Coordinates of C-alpha atoms in Angstrom, one line a residue:
Chain A
M171 CA 142.1 111.7 77.7
A172 CA 145.7 112.3 76.5
A173 CA 146.5 115.4 78.0
N174 CA 145.9 114.4 81.6
D175 CA 149.2 115.5 83.0
R176 CA 149.3 118.7 80.9
I177 CA 146.8 120.8 83.0
P178 CA 147.5 122.3 86.0
P179 CA 145.7 120.8 88.6
R180 CA 143.0 123.6 89.5
V181 CA 142.7 121.7 93.5
V182 CA 145.8 120.8 95.6
A183 CA 144.3 119.0 98.0
L184 CA 146.9 118.4 101.9
D185 CA 146.2 115.6 103.9
G186 CA 146.3 116.9 108.1
D187 CA 147.6 114.2 110.2
D188 CA 151.4 113.7 109.7
T189 CA 151.5 116.1 106.8
L190 CA 150.7 119.6 108.2
W191 CA 151.3 118.9 111.9
H192 CA 152.8 116.2 113.8
N193 CA 150.0 113.3 115.0
E194 CA 151.7 110.2 114.9
T195 CA 154.6 111.1 117.1
L196 CA 152.4 111.8 119.8
F197 CA 150.4 108.2 119.3
S198 CA 154.1 106.7 119.8
A199 CA 154.9 108.7 122.7
V200 CA 152.1 107.6 124.4
H201 CA 152.1 103.9 122.9
G202 CA 155.6 103.7 124.9
E203 CA 154.4 105.2 128.2
F204 CA 151.5 102.3 127.7
R205 CA 154.0 99.8 127.1
D206 CA 155.6 100.8 130.3
L207 CA 152.5 100.8 132.2
L208 CA 152.0 97.2 131.2
A209 CA 155.8 96.3 131.9
R210 CA 155.2 96.1 135.7
Y211 CA 152.3 93.6 135.2
V212 CA 153.1 91.5 132.2
D213 CA 156.1 89.4 131.7
A214 CA 155.9 88.9 128.2
P215 CA 158.2 91.4 125.9
A216 CA 156.9 94.7 124.9
E217 CA 156.4 93.6 121.3
V218 CA 153.9 91.0 122.4
V219 CA 151.6 94.1 124.1
D220 CA 152.5 95.5 120.8
E221 CA 150.9 93.4 118.9
R222 CA 147.9 92.3 121.0
L223 CA 147.1 96.4 121.0
L224 CA 147.3 96.6 117.2
A225 CA 145.1 93.4 116.5
I226 CA 142.7 94.8 119.3
E227 CA 142.8 98.2 117.5
K228 CA 142.6 96.3 114.2
Q229 CA 139.4 94.7 115.2
N230 CA 137.6 97.7 116.8
L231 CA 138.4 99.6 113.8
A232 CA 134.9 98.6 112.0
L233 CA 133.1 100.0 115.1
Y234 CA 135.2 102.4 116.4
G235 CA 136.8 104.2 112.9
Y236 CA 139.9 106.4 113.6
G237 CA 141.3 108.8 116.2
I238 CA 141.9 109.4 120.0
K239 CA 138.6 108.1 121.7
G240 CA 139.0 104.6 119.9
F241 CA 142.7 104.2 120.7
V242 CA 142.1 105.0 124.2
L243 CA 139.5 102.6 124.1
S244 CA 141.7 99.6 122.5
M245 CA 144.5 100.4 125.1
V246 CA 141.8 100.0 128.0
E247 CA 140.9 96.6 126.2
T248 CA 144.2 95.6 125.5
A249 CA 145.7 96.4 129.1
I250 CA 142.9 94.1 130.9
A251 CA 143.6 91.4 128.3
V252 CA 147.5 91.0 128.6
T253 CA 147.1 91.3 132.5
G254 CA 144.4 88.9 132.7
G255 CA 142.2 91.4 135.0
R256 CA 145.0 92.1 137.3
I257 CA 145.4 95.8 136.0
P258 CA 143.9 97.8 138.6
A259 CA 141.6 100.4 138.4
E260 CA 144.2 103.2 139.1
D261 CA 146.2 102.1 135.9
I262 CA 143.2 102.6 133.8
S263 CA 142.6 106.5 135.2
T264 CA 145.6 106.5 133.8
I265 CA 145.4 105.2 130.4
L266 CA 142.2 107.8 130.3
R267 CA 144.4 110.3 131.1
Y268 CA 146.5 109.8 128.3
G269 CA 143.5 110.1 125.5
R270 CA 142.8 113.7 127.8
E271 CA 146.0 114.8 127.3
M272 CA 146.3 113.6 123.7
L273 CA 143.1 115.7 122.9
S274 CA 144.5 118.9 124.1
H275 CA 147.7 118.2 123.4
P276 CA 148.7 121.9 121.4
V277 CA 148.8 121.3 117.3
E278 CA 152.9 121.3 116.4
L279 CA 152.5 122.2 112.9
I280 CA 155.4 120.5 110.4
D281 CA 158.2 122.4 109.0
G282 CA 156.9 124.4 105.8
A283 CA 153.2 123.8 106.2
Q284 CA 152.2 127.5 106.1
A285 CA 154.8 128.4 103.9
T286 CA 153.7 125.6 101.5
I287 CA 149.9 126.9 101.7
A288 CA 150.7 130.0 101.0
A289 CA 152.8 129.1 97.9
L290 CA 149.9 127.3 96.8
R291 CA 147.7 130.1 97.0
E292 CA 149.8 132.4 95.6
R293 CA 150.0 129.9 92.3
D294 CA 146.3 130.3 92.2
H295 CA 145.7 126.6 93.2
E296 CA 142.7 126.1 95.4
V297 CA 143.8 124.4 98.4
W298 CA 141.6 121.7 100.2
L299 CA 142.4 119.8 103.4
V300 CA 141.1 116.1 103.4
T301 CA 141.5 114.4 106.9
K302 CA 140.4 111.3 107.7
G303 CA 139.5 110.7 111.5
D304 CA 137.2 111.5 114.2
L305 CA 135.0 114.9 113.1
F306 CA 134.7 116.3 116.4
D307 CA 139.2 115.8 117.3
Q308 CA 139.7 116.7 113.9
E309 CA 137.7 120.1 114.0
S310 CA 139.3 120.8 117.3
K311 CA 142.9 120.2 116.0
I312 CA 142.2 122.3 112.6
A313 CA 141.2 124.8 114.7
R314 CA 144.6 125.0 117.0
S315 CA 146.3 124.6 113.9
G316 CA 145.9 128.4 113.3
L317 CA 145.7 127.4 109.6
A318 CA 141.9 127.2 109.1
D319 CA 141.5 130.2 107.1
L320 CA 144.3 129.3 104.6
F321 CA 141.9 126.4 103.0
D322 CA 139.5 126.9 100.3
R323 CA 137.6 123.9 101.7
V324 CA 137.9 121.4 104.3
E325 CA 136.5 118.0 104.2
I326 CA 136.8 115.1 107.2
V327 CA 136.0 111.8 106.2
S328 CA 135.7 108.4 107.9
E329 CA 137.6 106.4 105.2
K330 CA 140.3 107.8 102.5
D331 CA 139.7 105.4 99.6
E332 CA 138.8 105.7 96.1
P333 CA 135.1 105.5 96.4
T334 CA 135.4 108.9 98.9
Y335 CA 137.9 110.6 96.9
R336 CA 135.5 110.2 93.9
R337 CA 132.4 111.5 96.0
L338 CA 134.5 114.4 96.9
L339 CA 135.3 115.1 93.4
D340 CA 131.5 114.7 91.7
R341 CA 130.0 116.7 94.8
H342 CA 132.4 120.0 93.9
G343 CA 132.6 119.3 90.3
V344 CA 136.2 118.7 90.0
L345 CA 137.9 116.3 87.2
P346 CA 140.2 113.7 88.5
E347 CA 142.8 115.3 86.3
E348 CA 142.1 118.6 87.7
F349 CA 143.1 117.0 91.3
A350 CA 145.9 116.5 92.9
M351 CA 146.7 115.1 96.6
A352 CA 149.9 115.1 98.6
G353 CA 150.3 113.4 102.1
N354 CA 152.5 110.7 104.4
S355 CA 150.1 108.0 103.8
L356 CA 150.5 105.4 100.7
R357 CA 147.0 103.5 101.7
S358 CA 145.3 107.0 102.2
D359 CA 146.6 109.6 100.6
V360 CA 148.3 108.4 97.4
L361 CA 147.4 105.4 95.7
P362 CA 143.3 105.9 95.6
V363 CA 144.1 109.4 93.9
A364 CA 146.6 107.8 91.7
A365 CA 144.0 105.1 90.8
L366 CA 141.2 107.4 90.0
G367 CA 143.4 109.5 88.0
G368 CA 144.4 112.2 90.0
R369 CA 147.7 113.2 90.4
A370 CA 149.6 112.2 93.9
F371 CA 152.4 113.0 96.1
H372 CA 153.9 111.1 98.6
V373 CA 155.7 113.2 101.5
P374 CA 156.6 110.4 103.9
Y375 CA 156.6 111.2 107.2
H376 CA 159.3 109.4 109.8
V377 CA 156.6 107.0 111.8
T378 CA 153.7 105.4 110.1
W379 CA 151.3 103.7 111.9
A380 CA 150.8 99.9 111.3
H381 CA 147.7 99.7 110.1
E382 CA 148.7 102.4 107.3
I383 CA 151.7 100.5 106.2
V384 CA 151.1 99.0 102.2
A385 CA 153.4 97.3 100.1
D386 CA 154.6 99.8 97.7
P387 CA 153.2 98.8 94.4
S388 CA 155.6 99.4 91.5
S389 CA 152.6 100.2 89.5
A390 CA 151.2 103.2 90.7
R391 CA 152.0 106.2 89.3
F392 CA 153.2 108.7 91.9
I393 CA 156.0 111.1 92.8
T394 CA 157.8 111.2 96.3
L395 CA 158.9 114.6 98.1
E396 CA 161.3 114.8 100.4
T397 CA 159.3 117.5 102.5
I398 CA 155.8 119.4 101.7
R399 CA 157.9 122.4 100.8
A400 CA 158.9 120.7 97.3
L401 CA 155.3 120.1 96.5
P402 CA 154.5 123.8 94.7
G403 CA 157.7 123.3 92.7
A404 CA 157.1 119.7 91.5
L405 CA 153.4 120.4 90.9
E406 CA 154.9 122.7 87.8
R407 CA 157.7 120.5 86.9
D408 CA 154.6 117.6 86.3
L409 CA 153.4 119.7 83.8
Chain B
M154 CA 112.1 140.0 104.7
A155 CA 107.7 140.6 105.4
A156 CA 106.9 138.1 103.2
N157 CA 109.0 135.6 105.5
D158 CA 106.2 133.0 106.1
R159 CA 105.1 133.0 103.0
I160 CA 107.5 131.2 100.5
P161 CA 107.4 127.5 101.0
P162 CA 110.8 126.4 102.5
R163 CA 113.3 125.1 99.4
V164 CA 115.4 123.2 101.8
V165 CA 113.5 120.5 104.9
A166 CA 116.0 119.8 106.8
L167 CA 115.5 116.6 109.2
D168 CA 117.5 115.8 112.9
G169 CA 118.5 112.0 113.0
D170 CA 118.6 110.8 116.4
D171 CA 115.3 110.4 118.1
T172 CA 113.8 112.6 115.4
L173 CA 114.1 109.9 112.6
W174 CA 115.2 106.5 114.2
H175 CA 115.4 105.6 118.3
N176 CA 118.9 106.5 119.8
E177 CA 118.2 107.7 123.6
T178 CA 116.4 104.9 124.5
L179 CA 119.3 102.9 123.6
F180 CA 121.6 105.6 126.1
S181 CA 119.2 105.2 128.4
A182 CA 118.9 101.1 128.8
V183 CA 122.6 101.2 128.8
H184 CA 122.7 103.3 131.2
G185 CA 120.4 101.4 133.8
E186 CA 122.3 98.8 132.9
F187 CA 125.7 100.7 134.6
R188 CA 123.9 101.8 137.3
D189 CA 123.2 98.2 138.2
L190 CA 126.6 97.3 137.7
L191 CA 128.0 99.8 139.9
A192 CA 124.9 99.3 142.4
R193 CA 127.2 96.2 143.8
Y194 CA 130.1 98.4 144.7
V195 CA 128.2 101.8 145.5
D196 CA 125.6 102.4 148.8
A197 CA 125.0 105.7 147.4
P198 CA 121.5 106.1 145.9
A199 CA 121.3 105.3 142.1
E200 CA 120.6 109.5 142.0
V201 CA 124.3 110.2 142.9
V202 CA 125.9 108.0 140.1
D203 CA 123.9 109.5 137.8
E204 CA 124.7 113.1 138.7
R205 CA 128.7 111.8 138.7
L206 CA 127.7 110.5 135.3
L207 CA 126.2 113.6 134.0
A208 CA 128.8 115.8 135.5
I209 CA 131.5 113.8 133.9
E210 CA 130.4 113.7 130.5
K211 CA 129.6 117.8 130.8
Q212 CA 133.2 118.0 131.9
N213 CA 134.7 115.7 129.0
L214 CA 132.2 117.2 125.8
A215 CA 134.5 119.7 124.8
L216 CA 137.6 117.2 124.8
Y217 CA 135.3 114.4 123.5
G218 CA 132.3 115.4 121.4
Y219 CA 129.0 114.1 121.5
G220 CA 128.6 109.9 121.1
I221 CA 129.0 106.9 122.1
K222 CA 133.0 106.3 122.4
G223 CA 132.9 109.9 124.5
F224 CA 129.9 107.9 126.5
V225 CA 132.0 105.0 127.2
L226 CA 134.9 106.3 128.1
S227 CA 133.3 108.6 130.3
M228 CA 131.2 105.7 132.4
V229 CA 134.6 103.5 133.2
E230 CA 135.7 107.1 134.4
T231 CA 132.7 107.4 136.7
A232 CA 133.1 103.9 137.5
I233 CA 136.5 104.2 139.1
A234 CA 135.4 107.6 140.6
V235 CA 132.4 106.3 142.2
T236 CA 133.9 102.8 144.0
G237 CA 136.7 104.8 144.5
G238 CA 138.7 102.5 142.5
R239 CA 137.6 99.7 143.9
I240 CA 136.1 98.3 140.6
P241 CA 137.3 94.9 139.3
A242 CA 138.8 95.1 135.4
E243 CA 136.4 92.7 134.3
D244 CA 133.7 95.5 135.2
I245 CA 135.5 97.5 133.1
S246 CA 135.4 95.1 130.2
T247 CA 131.5 94.8 130.8
I248 CA 131.4 98.4 130.3
L249 CA 133.4 98.1 126.9
R250 CA 131.3 95.7 125.9
Y251 CA 128.3 97.9 126.3
G252 CA 129.9 100.6 124.0
R253 CA 130.6 97.8 121.6
E254 CA 126.8 97.0 121.5
M255 CA 125.6 100.2 121.4
L256 CA 128.1 100.9 117.9
S257 CA 126.7 97.4 116.6
H258 CA 123.0 97.8 117.8
P259 CA 120.4 97.8 114.5
V260 CA 119.1 101.1 114.0
E261 CA 114.9 101.2 114.7
L262 CA 113.0 104.0 113.0
I263 CA 110.4 105.8 114.2
D264 CA 107.2 105.5 113.2
G265 CA 106.7 107.7 110.1
A266 CA 110.1 108.5 109.2
Q267 CA 110.1 106.8 105.8
A268 CA 107.0 108.0 104.9
T269 CA 107.5 111.7 105.8
I270 CA 110.4 111.8 103.9
A271 CA 108.8 110.3 101.0
A272 CA 106.1 113.0 101.1
L273 CA 108.6 115.8 101.5
R274 CA 110.0 115.0 98.6
E275 CA 107.0 114.5 96.8
R276 CA 106.2 118.0 97.7
D277 CA 109.3 119.2 95.9
H278 CA 111.3 120.0 99.0
E279 CA 115.0 119.3 99.0
V280 CA 115.3 117.0 102.0
W281 CA 118.7 117.1 104.4
L282 CA 119.9 115.2 107.1
V283 CA 121.6 117.4 109.6
T284 CA 123.0 115.6 112.5
K285 CA 125.2 116.1 115.2
G286 CA 127.7 113.4 116.9
D287 CA 130.4 111.1 115.8
L288 CA 131.1 111.4 112.4
F289 CA 131.7 107.4 112.3
D290 CA 128.9 106.2 114.2
Q291 CA 126.9 108.6 112.6
E292 CA 127.8 107.8 109.1
S293 CA 127.5 103.9 110.1
K294 CA 124.1 104.9 111.7
I295 CA 122.9 106.3 108.6
A296 CA 123.9 103.5 106.5
R297 CA 122.0 100.9 108.7
S298 CA 119.0 103.1 109.1
G299 CA 118.2 102.2 105.0
L300 CA 117.3 106.2 104.0
A301 CA 120.7 107.4 102.8
D302 CA 119.0 107.5 99.4
L303 CA 116.2 109.3 100.4
F304 CA 118.3 112.7 101.4
D305 CA 119.4 115.1 99.3
R306 CA 122.2 116.4 101.1
V307 CA 123.7 114.7 104.6
E308 CA 125.4 116.9 106.9
I309 CA 127.5 115.6 109.9
V310 CA 128.4 118.2 112.1
S311 CA 129.9 118.4 115.9
E312 CA 127.5 120.8 117.2
K313 CA 124.3 122.2 116.2
D314 CA 124.2 126.2 116.9
E315 CA 123.4 129.3 115.4
P316 CA 126.8 129.6 113.6
T317 CA 126.5 125.9 112.5
Y318 CA 123.5 126.3 110.5
R319 CA 124.3 129.6 109.4
R320 CA 127.5 128.3 107.7
L321 CA 125.6 125.3 106.3
L322 CA 123.0 127.5 104.6
D323 CA 125.5 130.1 103.4
R324 CA 127.9 127.2 101.8
H325 CA 124.9 125.9 100.2
G326 CA 123.2 129.2 98.7
V327 CA 120.0 129.0 100.9
L328 CA 118.3 132.0 102.7
P329 CA 116.7 131.7 105.9
E330 CA 113.5 131.9 104.8
E331 CA 113.9 129.3 102.5
F332 CA 114.8 126.7 105.3
A333 CA 113.0 124.2 107.5
M334 CA 114.6 122.6 110.4
A335 CA 112.6 119.5 112.3
G336 CA 113.8 117.8 115.5
N337 CA 113.1 116.7 119.0
S338 CA 115.8 118.7 120.5
L339 CA 114.8 122.2 121.7
R340 CA 118.7 123.6 122.1
S341 CA 119.8 121.9 119.2
D342 CA 117.1 121.5 116.4
V343 CA 114.6 124.4 117.2
L344 CA 116.4 127.4 118.9
P345 CA 119.2 128.0 116.5
V346 CA 117.0 127.3 113.4
A347 CA 114.3 129.8 114.8
A348 CA 116.7 132.6 116.0
L349 CA 118.4 133.2 112.5
G350 CA 115.2 133.1 110.6
G351 CA 114.3 129.7 109.6
R352 CA 111.2 127.9 110.3
A353 CA 111.7 125.3 113.2
F354 CA 109.5 122.4 114.3
H355 CA 109.7 120.5 117.4
V356 CA 109.0 117.1 117.4
P357 CA 109.6 116.0 121.3
Y358 CA 111.0 112.5 122.2
H359 CA 109.8 111.0 125.0
V360 CA 113.6 110.9 126.6
T361 CA 115.7 113.6 126.6
W362 CA 119.0 113.5 127.5
A363 CA 119.8 115.8 130.2
H364 CA 122.4 118.0 128.3
E365 CA 119.7 118.6 125.5
I366 CA 117.0 120.2 128.3
V367 CA 116.6 123.7 128.0
A368 CA 113.9 126.2 129.2
D369 CA 111.1 126.7 126.7
P370 CA 111.8 130.1 125.8
S371 CA 108.4 131.6 125.2
S372 CA 110.0 134.4 122.8
A373 CA 110.8 132.2 120.2
R374 CA 108.8 131.1 117.2
F375 CA 108.4 127.2 116.4
I376 CA 105.5 124.8 115.8
T377 CA 105.3 121.8 118.2
L378 CA 103.9 118.6 116.4
E379 CA 102.8 115.3 118.1
T380 CA 104.3 112.9 115.3
I381 CA 107.4 113.4 112.3
R382 CA 104.2 112.4 110.3
A383 CA 102.7 115.9 111.1
L384 CA 105.6 117.9 109.0
P385 CA 104.7 117.7 105.7
G386 CA 101.0 119.0 106.7
A387 CA 102.3 121.5 108.8
L388 CA 104.7 123.1 105.9
E389 CA 101.6 123.6 104.1
R390 CA 99.4 125.4 106.9
D391 CA 102.4 127.5 107.9
L392 CA 102.6 129.7 104.3

């Protein structure tokens, strides 16, 4: 369709974690505590622990999926592995506590999140939340965010790849050229949407989980925004 | 509506775990291994360990939701608690292994599951799968079940209560009198559907997780079936 970029997107979808609310900072903070906890038993530099944790997380991803519970299970596994089983049960309890604290942590909105959704709605876009991860945890976060009532549709998916977006659009009768997506992850929010012909906006967050980092492929068409606040205007300029 | 029970239900929804495929037997088997593992460190009778595990699971439910990952985290917490921290890291690793084995365990269909779905489709019912639990784990199980293509709709929810069913029906424009649900759990599949005016069928499984057990309320209207195979005929007879 030649006029692809000339139709205002009927549907504007937003990512949740690190786009509308802070998430990776919480993981990073706990990761730091975990590193300090293990430093008492391990002589190796912190980077070695980090690498081991990331390797175990990636290995478990096919079984656990994304989310805090899988992260906690991978931390416990890493702690036992890197200490050669010397970690006492008491410290395993501490790791479990990290998880419970993360799961009940207040949801802190990213500056401009609420105002941006309001502006999109005022401009008659249908606003979706499309978020990846643990169903229970995401539902709980959406509820705690106070934003739930502002979305026309909330979709929690286990993976954000091209087939997932295609399925979502098909299910709700939305054409790719009617669809825009904004989020912090090139891998999950931007590239798959650009690939299927939707409009993709990258809103970088200051921390990115190593697993989500991809090489920036110069062939993909997307727009990078400084902050989420720039989205409504960028959608207009991109017509 | 007086003719409530005289309309053939347009939509017939089925539960997954312990209705279409075995699930609780897997939890029970692992629970047994867990009990044996702890028996090496604990003098108290197995029932004490069971009670502690159930109490910890219930306490964590508001944070973890349903599913294997939460179960594993609760087993680790219980193991540390009942052994007073004496459980070695090696045995914590064993508990983590239980979880990975559960998550990759083949999905074993309950006798008659596939034939029943086929019979419902032949009779022009729209067939939904409505299943509760961890999104990633449920999607993986549905894929492994080989049944995915037989459903007109798959809904994975974090809790199966009356508001959840009402939301599902509203979202898809289905009236309660057009809706039937069959499943093994009185608490999750039967009572909420009966309460909102849908037709509810109870297909008991031989094991029920203690958390799902409710007193059988004689006031609720539902039909108990010996096996899932009896569902298509029962829907006809109930007209």
